[in-house]
Amino acid sequence: EKIDLKGLSHKKNDRNVECSFEVLWSDSSVTSVTKSPSEVTEFISKLPQLHPEDNLDKFTPCLAGPDSFYVER
């Protein structure tokens, strides 16, 4: 139904970044999820095959900076 990025976090002197999301399901339940940027990128890369009718393949995730955003190809 809906996925909201709640934030990116990393500790000083630590190269590991975590992405925290809240997922709103169609039954109105909410799940908190924490994934690495590579896991998020892998998930997003699979979305066009799973939902080709949504035309998602024109968006590329950019997770290098302090904020996550998408750029159109």
mmCIF file of the C-alpha atoms, coordinates in Angstrom:
data_MODEL
# 
_entry.id   MODEL 
# 
loop_
_atom_site.group_PDB 
_atom_site.id 
_atom_site.type_symbol 
_atom_site.label_atom_id 
_atom_site.label_alt_id 
_atom_site.label_comp_id 
_atom_site.label_asym_id 
_atom_site.label_entity_id 
_atom_site.label_seq_id 
_atom_site.pdbx_PDB_ins_code 
_atom_site.Cartn_x 
_atom_site.Cartn_y 
_atom_site.Cartn_z 
_atom_site.occupancy 
_atom_site.B_iso_or_equiv 
_atom_site.pdbx_formal_charge 
_atom_site.auth_seq_id 
_atom_site.auth_comp_id 
_atom_site.auth_asym_id 
_atom_site.auth_atom_id 
_atom_site.pdbx_PDB_model_num 
ATOM 1  C CA . GLU A 1 1  ? 0.000  0.000  0.000   1.00 0.00 ? 1  GLU A CA 1 
ATOM 2  C CA . LYS A 1 2  ? 2.606  2.589  1.106   1.00 0.00 ? 2  LYS A CA 1 
ATOM 3  C CA . ILE A 1 3  ? 6.256  2.733  2.183   1.00 0.00 ? 3  ILE A CA 1 
ATOM 4  C CA . ASP A 1 4  ? 7.701  5.773  3.991   1.00 0.00 ? 4  ASP A CA 1 
ATOM 5  C CA . LEU A 1 5  ? 11.428 6.301  4.503   1.00 0.00 ? 5  LEU A CA 1 
ATOM 6  C CA . LYS A 1 6  ? 11.795 7.313  8.146   1.00 0.00 ? 6  LYS A CA 1 
ATOM 7  C CA . GLY A 1 7  ? 15.511 7.991  8.069   1.00 0.00 ? 7  GLY A CA 1 
ATOM 8  C CA . LEU A 1 8  ? 19.071 6.987  7.367   1.00 0.00 ? 8  LEU A CA 1 
ATOM 9  C CA . SER A 1 9  ? 21.418 6.431  10.254  1.00 0.00 ? 9  SER A CA 1 
ATOM 10 C CA . HIS A 1 10 ? 25.085 5.755  10.745  1.00 0.00 ? 10 HIS A CA 1 
ATOM 11 C CA . LYS A 1 11 ? 27.508 6.190  13.586  1.00 0.00 ? 11 LYS A CA 1 
ATOM 12 C CA . LYS A 1 12 ? 30.554 8.403  13.432  1.00 0.00 ? 12 LYS A CA 1 
ATOM 13 C CA . ASN A 1 13 ? 33.568 6.377  12.229  1.00 0.00 ? 13 ASN A CA 1 
ATOM 14 C CA . ASP A 1 14 ? 31.192 3.668  10.977  1.00 0.00 ? 14 ASP A CA 1 
ATOM 15 C CA . ARG A 1 15 ? 30.650 3.197  7.260   1.00 0.00 ? 15 ARG A CA 1 
ATOM 16 C CA . ASN A 1 16 ? 27.506 1.124  7.758   1.00 0.00 ? 16 ASN A CA 1 
ATOM 17 C CA . VAL A 1 17 ? 24.333 3.030  6.922   1.00 0.00 ? 17 VAL A CA 1 
ATOM 18 C CA . GLU A 1 18 ? 20.880 1.739  7.772   1.00 0.00 ? 18 GLU A CA 1 
ATOM 19 C CA . CYS A 1 19 ? 17.623 2.768  6.098   1.00 0.00 ? 19 CYS A CA 1 
ATOM 20 C CA . SER A 1 20 ? 14.537 2.664  8.314   1.00 0.00 ? 20 SER A CA 1 
ATOM 21 C CA . PHE A 1 21 ? 11.091 2.356  6.748   1.00 0.00 ? 21 PHE A CA 1 
ATOM 22 C CA . GLU A 1 22 ? 7.511  2.063  7.857   1.00 0.00 ? 22 GLU A CA 1 
ATOM 23 C CA . VAL A 1 23 ? 5.380  -0.124 5.607   1.00 0.00 ? 23 VAL A CA 1 
ATOM 24 C CA . LEU A 1 24 ? 1.615  0.427  5.584   1.00 0.00 ? 24 LEU A CA 1 
ATOM 25 C CA . TRP A 1 25 ? -0.174 -2.733 4.456   1.00 0.00 ? 25 TRP A CA 1 
ATOM 26 C CA . SER A 1 26 ? -3.585 -2.902 2.790   1.00 0.00 ? 26 SER A CA 1 
ATOM 27 C CA . ASP A 1 27 ? -5.081 -4.220 6.065   1.00 0.00 ? 27 ASP A CA 1 
ATOM 28 C CA . SER A 1 28 ? -3.885 -0.979 7.779   1.00 0.00 ? 28 SER A CA 1 
ATOM 29 C CA . SER A 1 29 ? -1.189 -2.756 9.802   1.00 0.00 ? 29 SER A CA 1 
ATOM 30 C CA . VAL A 1 30 ? 2.241  -1.097 9.999   1.00 0.00 ? 30 VAL A CA 1 
ATOM 31 C CA . THR A 1 31 ? 5.625  -2.832 9.987   1.00 0.00 ? 31 THR A CA 1 
ATOM 32 C CA . SER A 1 32 ? 8.976  -1.175 10.770  1.00 0.00 ? 32 SER A CA 1 
ATOM 33 C CA . VAL A 1 33 ? 11.832 -2.384 8.562   1.00 0.00 ? 33 VAL A CA 1 
ATOM 34 C CA . THR A 1 34 ? 15.559 -1.609 8.664   1.00 0.00 ? 34 THR A CA 1 
ATOM 35 C CA . LYS A 1 35 ? 17.740 -2.515 5.674   1.00 0.00 ? 35 LYS A CA 1 
ATOM 36 C CA . SER A 1 36 ? 21.163 -1.661 4.277   1.00 0.00 ? 36 SER A CA 1 
ATOM 37 C CA . PRO A 1 37 ? 21.379 0.612  1.208   1.00 0.00 ? 37 PRO A CA 1 
ATOM 38 C CA . SER A 1 38 ? 22.407 -2.367 -0.941  1.00 0.00 ? 38 SER A CA 1 
ATOM 39 C CA . GLU A 1 39 ? 19.326 -4.319 0.196   1.00 0.00 ? 39 GLU A CA 1 
ATOM 40 C CA . VAL A 1 40 ? 17.113 -1.328 -0.628  1.00 0.00 ? 40 VAL A CA 1 
ATOM 41 C CA . THR A 1 41 ? 18.733 -0.953 -4.056  1.00 0.00 ? 41 THR A CA 1 
ATOM 42 C CA . GLU A 1 42 ? 18.289 -4.673 -4.759  1.00 0.00 ? 42 GLU A CA 1 
ATOM 43 C CA . PHE A 1 43 ? 14.613 -4.508 -3.733  1.00 0.00 ? 43 PHE A CA 1 
ATOM 44 C CA . ILE A 1 44 ? 13.950 -1.440 -5.887  1.00 0.00 ? 44 ILE A CA 1 
ATOM 45 C CA . SER A 1 45 ? 15.679 -3.060 -8.870  1.00 0.00 ? 45 SER A CA 1 
ATOM 46 C CA . LYS A 1 46 ? 13.200 -5.985 -8.638  1.00 0.00 ? 46 LYS A CA 1 
ATOM 47 C CA . LEU A 1 47 ? 10.075 -3.800 -8.544  1.00 0.00 ? 47 LEU A CA 1 
ATOM 48 C CA . PRO A 1 48 ? 9.788  -3.291 -12.350 1.00 0.00 ? 48 PRO A CA 1 
ATOM 49 C CA . GLN A 1 49 ? 9.694  -7.069 -12.888 1.00 0.00 ? 49 GLN A CA 1 
ATOM 50 C CA . LEU A 1 50 ? 7.164  -7.579 -10.090 1.00 0.00 ? 50 LEU A CA 1 
ATOM 51 C CA . HIS A 1 51 ? 4.909  -4.672 -11.125 1.00 0.00 ? 51 HIS A CA 1 
ATOM 52 C CA . PRO A 1 52 ? 5.583  -3.849 -14.821 1.00 0.00 ? 52 PRO A CA 1 
ATOM 53 C CA . GLU A 1 53 ? 2.244  -2.040 -15.128 1.00 0.00 ? 53 GLU A CA 1 
ATOM 54 C CA . ASP A 1 54 ? 3.451  0.666  -12.706 1.00 0.00 ? 54 ASP A CA 1 
ATOM 55 C CA . ASN A 1 55 ? 6.308  1.789  -15.018 1.00 0.00 ? 55 ASN A CA 1 
ATOM 56 C CA . LEU A 1 56 ? 8.794  1.850  -12.099 1.00 0.00 ? 56 LEU A CA 1 
ATOM 57 C CA . ASP A 1 57 ? 11.894 1.164  -14.194 1.00 0.00 ? 57 ASP A CA 1 
ATOM 58 C CA . LYS A 1 58 ? 12.440 4.877  -14.946 1.00 0.00 ? 58 LYS A CA 1 
ATOM 59 C CA . PHE A 1 59 ? 13.459 5.674  -11.344 1.00 0.00 ? 59 PHE A CA 1 
ATOM 60 C CA . THR A 1 60 ? 16.897 5.047  -9.855  1.00 0.00 ? 60 THR A CA 1 
ATOM 61 C CA . PRO A 1 61 ? 17.572 5.116  -6.087  1.00 0.00 ? 61 PRO A CA 1 
ATOM 62 C CA . CYS A 1 62 ? 20.312 7.430  -4.854  1.00 0.00 ? 62 CYS A CA 1 
ATOM 63 C CA . LEU A 1 63 ? 21.462 6.511  -1.361  1.00 0.00 ? 63 LEU A CA 1 
ATOM 64 C CA . ALA A 1 64 ? 24.918 8.060  -1.279  1.00 0.00 ? 64 ALA A CA 1 
ATOM 65 C CA . GLY A 1 65 ? 24.069 11.236 0.606   1.00 0.00 ? 65 GLY A CA 1 
ATOM 66 C CA . PRO A 1 66 ? 22.456 11.935 3.960   1.00 0.00 ? 66 PRO A CA 1 
ATOM 67 C CA . ASP A 1 67 ? 18.995 11.774 2.360   1.00 0.00 ? 67 ASP A CA 1 
ATOM 68 C CA . SER A 1 68 ? 17.489 9.177  0.074   1.00 0.00 ? 68 SER A CA 1 
ATOM 69 C CA . PHE A 1 69 ? 15.926 10.398 -3.136  1.00 0.00 ? 69 PHE A CA 1 
ATOM 70 C CA . TYR A 1 70 ? 15.087 9.222  -6.624  1.00 0.00 ? 70 TYR A CA 1 
ATOM 71 C CA . VAL A 1 71 ? 16.210 10.658 -9.927  1.00 0.00 ? 71 VAL A CA 1 
ATOM 72 C CA . GLU A 1 72 ? 14.497 10.070 -13.231 1.00 0.00 ? 72 GLU A CA 1 
ATOM 73 C CA . ARG A 1 73 ? 16.639 8.373  -15.885 1.00 0.00 ? 73 ARG A CA 1 
# 
